[in-house]
PDB file of C-alpha atoms in Angstrom:
ATOM      1  CA  MET A1499     129.220 247.353 186.452  1.00  0.00           C
ATOM      2  CA  ARG A1500     128.389 250.089 183.912  1.00  0.00           C
ATOM      3  CA  LEU A1501     129.825 249.810 180.269  1.00  0.00           C
ATOM      4  CA  LEU A1502     130.082 253.149 178.183  1.00  0.00           C
ATOM      5  CA  PRO A1503     131.298 253.618 175.078  1.00  0.00           C
ATOM      6  CA  SER A1504     134.404 255.823 175.116  1.00  0.00           C
ATOM      7  CA  GLY A1505     134.657 256.987 171.292  1.00  0.00           C
ATOM      8  CA  SER A1506     134.184 254.553 168.471  1.00  0.00           C
ATOM      9  CA  ALA A1507     136.786 252.246 169.362  1.00  0.00           C
ATOM     10  CA  ALA A1508     137.010 252.053 173.211  1.00  0.00           C
ATOM     11  CA  LEU A1509     134.537 250.757 176.061  1.00  0.00           C
ATOM     12  CA  LEU A1510     134.982 251.993 179.247  1.00  0.00           C
ATOM     13  CA  VAL A1511     133.990 249.746 182.346  1.00  0.00           C
ATOM     14  CA  GLU A1512     133.000 251.671 185.690  1.00  0.00           C
ATOM     15  CA  LEU A1513     133.153 249.676 188.862  1.00  0.00           C
ATOM     16  CA  ASP A1514     132.420 250.253 192.148  1.00  0.00           C
ATOM     17  CA  GLY A1515     136.121 250.248 193.800  1.00  0.00           C
ATOM     18  CA  LEU A1516     139.875 249.459 193.140  1.00  0.00           C
ATOM     19  CA  ASP A1517     139.693 245.742 194.699  1.00  0.00           C
ATOM     20  CA  ASP A1518     136.980 245.445 191.615  1.00  0.00           C
ATOM     21  CA  VAL A1519     139.138 246.862 189.177  1.00  0.00           C
ATOM     22  CA  LEU A1520     142.035 244.675 190.233  1.00  0.00           C
ATOM     23  CA  ALA A1521     140.181 241.831 189.722  1.00  0.00           C
ATOM     24  CA  LEU A1522     138.271 242.569 186.685  1.00  0.00           C
ATOM     25  CA  TYR A1523     141.864 243.813 184.860  1.00  0.00           C
ATOM     26  CA  ALA A1524     143.492 240.307 185.713  1.00  0.00           C
ATOM     27  CA  ALA A1525     140.880 238.390 184.210  1.00  0.00           C
ATOM     28  CA  LEU A1526     140.629 240.429 181.009  1.00  0.00           C
ATOM     29  CA  SER A1527     144.538 240.585 180.699  1.00  0.00           C
ATOM     30  CA  ALA A1528     144.710 236.614 180.698  1.00  0.00           C
ATOM     31  CA  HIS A1529     142.113 236.633 178.359  1.00  0.00           C
ATOM     32  CA  PRO A1530     141.450 239.615 176.377  1.00  0.00           C
ATOM     33  CA  PRO A1531     138.058 239.263 174.315  1.00  0.00           C
ATOM     34  CA  HIS A1532     138.655 238.854 170.422  1.00  0.00           C
ATOM     35  CA  GLY A1533     139.486 242.515 168.819  1.00  0.00           C
ATOM     36  CA  VAL A1534     140.696 244.085 172.079  1.00  0.00           C
ATOM     37  CA  VAL A1535     144.181 245.247 171.620  1.00  0.00           C
ATOM     38  CA  ASP A1536     144.886 247.003 175.053  1.00  0.00           C
ATOM     39  CA  VAL A1537     143.210 247.025 178.367  1.00  0.00           C
ATOM     40  CA  VAL A1538     143.859 249.643 180.428  1.00  0.00           C
ATOM     41  CA  PRO A1539     143.436 250.065 184.392  1.00  0.00           C
ATOM     42  CA  ALA A1540     142.408 253.032 186.284  1.00  0.00           C
ATOM     43  CA  ALA A1541     141.368 253.946 190.023  1.00  0.00           C
ATOM     44  CA  ARG A1542     137.335 252.940 189.276  1.00  0.00           C
ATOM     45  CA  THR A1543     137.561 252.046 185.870  1.00  0.00           C
ATOM     46  CA  VAL A1544     139.156 249.586 182.803  1.00  0.00           C
ATOM     47  CA  LEU A1545     138.980 250.912 179.366  1.00  0.00           C
ATOM     48  CA  LEU A1546     139.465 248.611 176.438  1.00  0.00           C
ATOM     49  CA  MET A1547     140.682 249.598 173.208  1.00  0.00           C
ATOM     50  CA  THR A1548     139.633 247.543 170.313  1.00  0.00           C
ATOM     51  CA  ASP A1549     140.268 247.345 166.427  1.00  0.00           C
ATOM     52  CA  PRO A1550     136.728 248.258 164.919  1.00  0.00           C
ATOM     53  CA  ALA A1551     138.029 245.976 161.717  1.00  0.00           C
ATOM     54  CA  VAL A1552     137.720 242.813 163.715  1.00  0.00           C
ATOM     55  CA  THR A1553     135.027 243.603 166.533  1.00  0.00           C
ATOM     56  CA  THR A1554     132.099 245.655 167.497  1.00  0.00           C
ATOM     57  CA  LEU A1555     131.533 247.591 171.146  1.00  0.00           C
ATOM     58  CA  ALA A1556     128.531 245.340 171.658  1.00  0.00           C
ATOM     59  CA  ALA A1557     130.193 242.111 171.209  1.00  0.00           C
ATOM     60  CA  VAL A1558     132.971 243.446 173.543  1.00  0.00           C
ATOM     61  CA  ALA A1559     130.620 244.769 176.308  1.00  0.00           C
ATOM     62  CA  ASP A1560     129.224 241.068 176.000  1.00  0.00           C
ATOM     63  CA  ALA A1561     132.433 239.454 176.632  1.00  0.00           C
ATOM     64  CA  VAL A1562     132.790 241.560 179.618  1.00  0.00           C
ATOM     65  CA  ARG A1563     129.651 240.955 180.949  1.00  0.00           C
ATOM     66  CA  ALA A1564     130.479 237.238 180.292  1.00  0.00           C
ATOM     67  CA  THR A1565     133.996 237.710 182.156  1.00  0.00           C
ATOM     68  CA  THR A1566     134.603 236.141 185.735  1.00  0.00           C
ATOM     69  CA  PRO A1567     136.878 238.613 187.794  1.00  0.00           C
ATOM     70  CA  ARG A1568     140.100 237.198 189.241  1.00  0.00           C
ATOM     71  CA  PRO A1569     140.641 238.475 192.843  1.00  0.00           C
ATOM     72  CA  ASP A1570     143.874 236.892 193.147  1.00  0.00           C
ATOM     73  CA  VAL A1571     145.712 239.427 190.871  1.00  0.00           C
ATOM     74  CA  GLN A1572     148.450 239.739 193.246  1.00  0.00           C
ATOM     75  CA  ALA A1573     150.040 236.130 192.086  1.00  0.00           C
ATOM     76  CA  LEU A1574     149.822 236.892 188.150  1.00  0.00           C
ATOM     77  CA  GLY A1575     152.386 239.842 187.476  1.00  0.00           C
ATOM     78  CA  ASP A1576     155.972 239.841 187.612  1.00  0.00           C
ATOM     79  CA  ARG A1577     158.034 240.403 190.802  1.00  0.00           C
ATOM     80  CA  ILE A1578     160.947 243.196 190.905  1.00  0.00           C
ATOM     81  CA  GLU A1579     162.963 244.114 193.891  1.00  0.00           C
ATOM     82  CA  LEU A1580     163.888 248.074 194.426  1.00  0.00           C
ATOM     83  CA  PRO A1581     166.429 249.071 196.597  1.00  0.00           C
ATOM     84  CA  VAL A1582     165.369 252.137 198.752  1.00  0.00           C
ATOM     85  CA  HIS A1583     167.502 254.946 200.907  1.00  0.00           C
ATOM     86  CA  TYR A1584     165.231 255.671 203.488  1.00  0.00           C
ATOM     87  CA  ASP A1585     166.211 258.982 204.087  1.00  0.00           C
ATOM     88  CA  GLY A1586     163.026 260.923 202.836  1.00  0.00           C
ATOM     89  CA  ALA A1587     162.261 264.605 204.013  1.00  0.00           C
ATOM     90  CA  ASP A1588     158.453 263.184 205.176  1.00  0.00           C
ATOM     91  CA  LEU A1589     159.554 260.034 206.587  1.00  0.00           C
ATOM     92  CA  SER A1590     159.411 261.331 210.278  1.00  0.00           C
ATOM     93  CA  ASP A1591     156.281 263.126 209.282  1.00  0.00           C
ATOM     94  CA  ALA A1592     154.231 259.702 207.655  1.00  0.00           C
ATOM     95  CA  ALA A1593     155.668 257.674 210.197  1.00  0.00           C
ATOM     96  CA  GLU A1594     153.989 259.727 212.993  1.00  0.00           C
ATOM     97  CA  LEU A1595     150.753 260.047 210.788  1.00  0.00           C
ATOM     98  CA  LEU A1596     150.694 256.179 210.742  1.00  0.00           C
ATOM     99  CA  GLY A1597     151.613 255.755 214.606  1.00  0.00           C
ATOM    100  CA  LEU A1598     154.682 254.375 214.063  1.00  0.00           C
ATOM    101  CA  THR A1599     158.547 255.145 214.122  1.00  0.00           C
ATOM    102  CA  PRO A1600     160.549 256.113 210.925  1.00  0.00           C
ATOM    103  CA  ALA A1601     162.131 252.518 211.512  1.00  0.00           C
ATOM    104  CA  GLY A1602     158.644 251.186 211.899  1.00  0.00           C
ATOM    105  CA  LEU A1603     157.239 252.623 209.342  1.00  0.00           C
ATOM    106  CA  VAL A1604     160.668 251.282 206.969  1.00  0.00           C
ATOM    107  CA  GLU A1605     159.878 248.062 208.412  1.00  0.00           C
ATOM    108  CA  ARG A1606     156.047 247.865 207.285  1.00  0.00           C
ATOM    109  CA  HIS A1607     156.995 249.275 203.837  1.00  0.00           C
ATOM    110  CA  THR A1608     159.376 246.778 203.048  1.00  0.00           C
ATOM    111  CA  GLY A1609     157.691 243.998 204.901  1.00  0.00           C
ATOM    112  CA  ALA A1610     154.812 244.342 202.276  1.00  0.00           C
ATOM    113  CA  GLU A1611     154.525 243.003 198.758  1.00  0.00           C
ATOM    114  CA  TRP A1612     152.991 245.960 196.551  1.00  0.00           C
ATOM    115  CA  THR A1613     151.119 245.531 193.295  1.00  0.00           C
ATOM    116  CA  VAL A1614     150.888 248.162 190.484  1.00  0.00           C
ATOM    117  CA  ALA A1615     147.064 248.776 190.518  1.00  0.00           C
ATOM    118  CA  PHE A1616     147.494 251.378 187.618  1.00  0.00           C
ATOM    119  CA  CYS A1617     149.278 254.014 186.399  1.00  0.00           C
ATOM    120  CA  GLY A1618     148.917 257.742 185.714  1.00  0.00           C
ATOM    121  CA  PHE A1619     150.103 261.267 186.406  1.00  0.00           C
ATOM    122  CA  ALA A1620     153.353 260.881 184.426  1.00  0.00           C
ATOM    123  CA  PRO A1621     154.742 258.139 182.544  1.00  0.00           C
ATOM    124  CA  GLY A1622     156.145 255.318 184.173  1.00  0.00           C
ATOM    125  CA  PHE A1623     154.527 256.485 187.660  1.00  0.00           C
ATOM    126  CA  GLY A1624     152.479 253.403 189.163  1.00  0.00           C
ATOM    127  CA  TYR A1625     150.187 253.620 191.891  1.00  0.00           C
ATOM    128  CA  LEU A1626     151.244 250.538 194.130  1.00  0.00           C
ATOM    129  CA  THR A1627     148.851 249.067 196.587  1.00  0.00           C
ATOM    130  CA  GLU A1628     149.310 246.599 198.988  1.00  0.00           C
ATOM    131  CA  PRO A1629     146.147 244.069 199.138  1.00  0.00           C
ATOM    132  CA  GLY A1630     144.879 243.953 202.619  1.00  0.00           C
ATOM    133  CA  GLY A1631     147.335 246.774 203.758  1.00  0.00           C
ATOM    134  CA  GLN A1632     146.231 249.621 205.917  1.00  0.00           C
ATOM    135  CA  TRP A1633     148.085 252.404 204.497  1.00  0.00           C
ATOM    136  CA  ASP A1634     145.983 256.008 204.764  1.00  0.00           C
ATOM    137  CA  VAL A1635     148.626 258.768 204.731  1.00  0.00           C
ATOM    138  CA  PRO A1636     146.992 262.451 203.947  1.00  0.00           C
ATOM    139  CA  ARG A1637     148.889 264.140 201.111  1.00  0.00           C
ATOM    140  CA  ARG A1638     150.916 267.201 201.804  1.00  0.00           C
ATOM    141  CA  ALA A1639     148.660 270.121 202.653  1.00  0.00           C
ATOM    142  CA  THR A1640     151.439 272.530 199.980  1.00  0.00           C
ATOM    143  CA  PRO A1641     152.863 270.086 197.413  1.00  0.00           C
ATOM    144  CA  ARG A1642     156.348 270.954 196.542  1.00  0.00           C
ATOM    145  CA  THR A1643     157.316 272.487 193.203  1.00  0.00           C
ATOM    146  CA  LYS A1644     160.298 269.716 192.073  1.00  0.00           C
ATOM    147  CA  VAL A1645     160.209 266.198 193.771  1.00  0.00           C
ATOM    148  CA  PRO A1646     163.484 264.399 192.484  1.00  0.00           C
ATOM    149  CA  PRO A1647     163.249 261.802 190.563  1.00  0.00           C
ATOM    150  CA  GLY A1648     163.784 258.248 192.006  1.00  0.00           C
ATOM    151  CA  SER A1649     161.373 259.621 195.086  1.00  0.00           C
ATOM    152  CA  VAL A1650     159.669 257.078 196.863  1.00  0.00           C
ATOM    153  CA  ALA A1651     156.459 258.464 198.138  1.00  0.00           C
ATOM    154  CA  LEU A1652     152.932 257.567 200.099  1.00  0.00           C
ATOM    155  CA  ALA A1653     149.576 259.136 199.643  1.00  0.00           C
ATOM    156  CA  GLY A1654     146.579 257.707 200.567  1.00  0.00           C
ATOM    157  CA  GLU A1655     146.497 253.854 200.459  1.00  0.00           C
ATOM    158  CA  PHE A1656     149.079 254.316 197.507  1.00  0.00           C
ATOM    159  CA  SER A1657     153.092 254.201 197.310  1.00  0.00           C
ATOM    160  CA  GLY A1658     154.664 255.155 194.343  1.00  0.00           C
ATOM    161  CA  VAL A1659     158.237 256.142 192.527  1.00  0.00           C
ATOM    162  CA  TYR A1660     158.233 259.652 191.012  1.00  0.00           C
ATOM    163  CA  PRO A1661     159.824 258.699 187.517  1.00  0.00           C
ATOM    164  CA  ARG A1662     161.346 262.322 187.093  1.00  0.00           C
ATOM    165  CA  GLU A1663     161.430 265.603 188.339  1.00  0.00           C
ATOM    166  CA  SER A1664     157.869 266.987 188.651  1.00  0.00           C
ATOM    167  CA  PRO A1665     155.818 268.896 191.063  1.00  0.00           C
ATOM    168  CA  GLY A1666     154.173 266.568 193.626  1.00  0.00           C
ATOM    169  CA  GLY A1667     152.152 266.331 197.104  1.00  0.00           C
ATOM    170  CA  TRP A1668     153.051 262.950 197.986  1.00  0.00           C
ATOM    171  CA  GLN A1669     154.749 262.077 201.397  1.00  0.00           C
ATOM    172  CA  LEU A1670     158.577 261.527 200.449  1.00  0.00           C
ATOM    173  CA  ILE A1671     159.900 258.739 202.699  1.00  0.00           C
ATOM    174  CA  GLY A1672     162.914 257.465 200.670  1.00  0.00           C
ATOM    175  CA  ARG A1673     164.667 257.214 196.888  1.00  0.00           C
ATOM    176  CA  THR A1674     165.854 254.500 194.471  1.00  0.00           C
ATOM    177  CA  ASP A1675     168.828 254.899 191.939  1.00  0.00           C
ATOM    178  CA  VAL A1676     166.847 252.402 189.825  1.00  0.00           C
ATOM    179  CA  ALA A1677     165.210 254.511 186.558  1.00  0.00           C
ATOM    180  CA  VAL A1678     161.436 253.175 187.148  1.00  0.00           C
ATOM    181  CA  PHE A1679     160.778 254.934 183.405  1.00  0.00           C
ATOM    182  CA  ASP A1680     163.509 254.500 180.574  1.00  0.00           C
ATOM    183  CA  LEU A1681     162.700 255.124 177.036  1.00  0.00           C
ATOM    184  CA  GLY A1682     165.809 253.456 175.926  1.00  0.00           C
ATOM    185  CA  ARG A1683     164.645 250.387 177.656  1.00  0.00           C
ATOM    186  CA  GLU A1684     161.994 247.878 176.437  1.00  0.00           C
ATOM    187  CA  PRO A1685     159.981 248.129 178.214  1.00  0.00           C
ATOM    188  CA  ALA A1686     160.370 251.634 179.327  1.00  0.00           C
ATOM    189  CA  ALA A1687     158.184 251.536 181.975  1.00  0.00           C
ATOM    190  CA  LEU A1688     159.380 249.003 185.062  1.00  0.00           C
ATOM    191  CA  LEU A1689     156.244 249.619 186.965  1.00  0.00           C
ATOM    192  CA  ARG A1690     153.215 248.308 184.735  1.00  0.00           C
ATOM    193  CA  PRO A1691     150.043 247.283 186.168  1.00  0.00           C
ATOM    194  CA  GLY A1692     149.977 243.624 187.920  1.00  0.00           C
ATOM    195  CA  THR A1693     153.798 244.127 188.648  1.00  0.00           C
ATOM    196  CA  ARG A1694     154.527 242.732 192.194  1.00  0.00           C
ATOM    197  CA  VAL A1695     157.227 244.838 193.831  1.00  0.00           C
ATOM    198  CA  ARG A1696     159.266 244.235 197.157  1.00  0.00           C
ATOM    199  CA  PHE A1697     161.201 247.853 198.406  1.00  0.00           C
ATOM    200  CA  VAL A1698     164.311 246.558 199.860  1.00  0.00           C
ATOM    201  CA  ALA A1699     165.709 248.947 202.601  1.00  0.00           C
ATOM    202  CA  VAL A1700     169.371 250.046 201.746  1.00  0.00           C
ATOM    203  CA  SER A1701     170.233 251.857 204.708  1.00  0.00           C
ATOM    204  CA  GLN A1702     167.506 251.352 207.373  1.00  0.00           C
ATOM    205  CA  GLY A1703     170.245 250.941 209.760  1.00  0.00           C
ATOM    206  CA  GLU A1704     170.866 254.541 209.641  1.00  0.00           C
ATOM    207  CA  VAL A1705     167.219 255.037 210.214  1.00  0.00           C
ATOM    208  CA  SER A1706     166.472 256.324 213.812  1.00  0.00           C
ATOM    209  CA  ARG A1707     164.218 254.609 216.192  1.00  0.00           C
TER     210      ARG A1707
END
């Protein structure tokens, strides 16, 4: 663990890997150090935003060092279900990369309980992981200039849902009609760190075995 100031009001905690991030984030979210106003996880770091009027970065650093990580993060967040039409343009290619049939990939994707590890790339884009899962899907060699909103995709160890139309290089395996980011909703982002997600096949019977 390495602790670094990030400006005058934030502390950046560098960790060895995503599992360490999830465990520390779970503990800090449940019991934020005094004066911490926000805790933001990423792939290898946790950022703590503070109120300089009530604490110091040194005090927050001491609190982080005294925190016991919680590896049971997957049991802490809200649980949601996302209906998915598994008709993505890259479904067959992604299945082949994993040594599966398209139907086998759908079964594996829907059979997992995913956890939002962190958010990034675009507002409302959550990077979902399956604790203990064995996903390793390379990004497309040529990214698309436009990925439709609601596209469900895989890349590396992650699954994700594109909240809006954007360029992207992930492998598209399906689509959901649920708006994962809506400024007219509170909270706007449906996929927040710690949220547990189950994908539910809407048209799995149409997937060729």
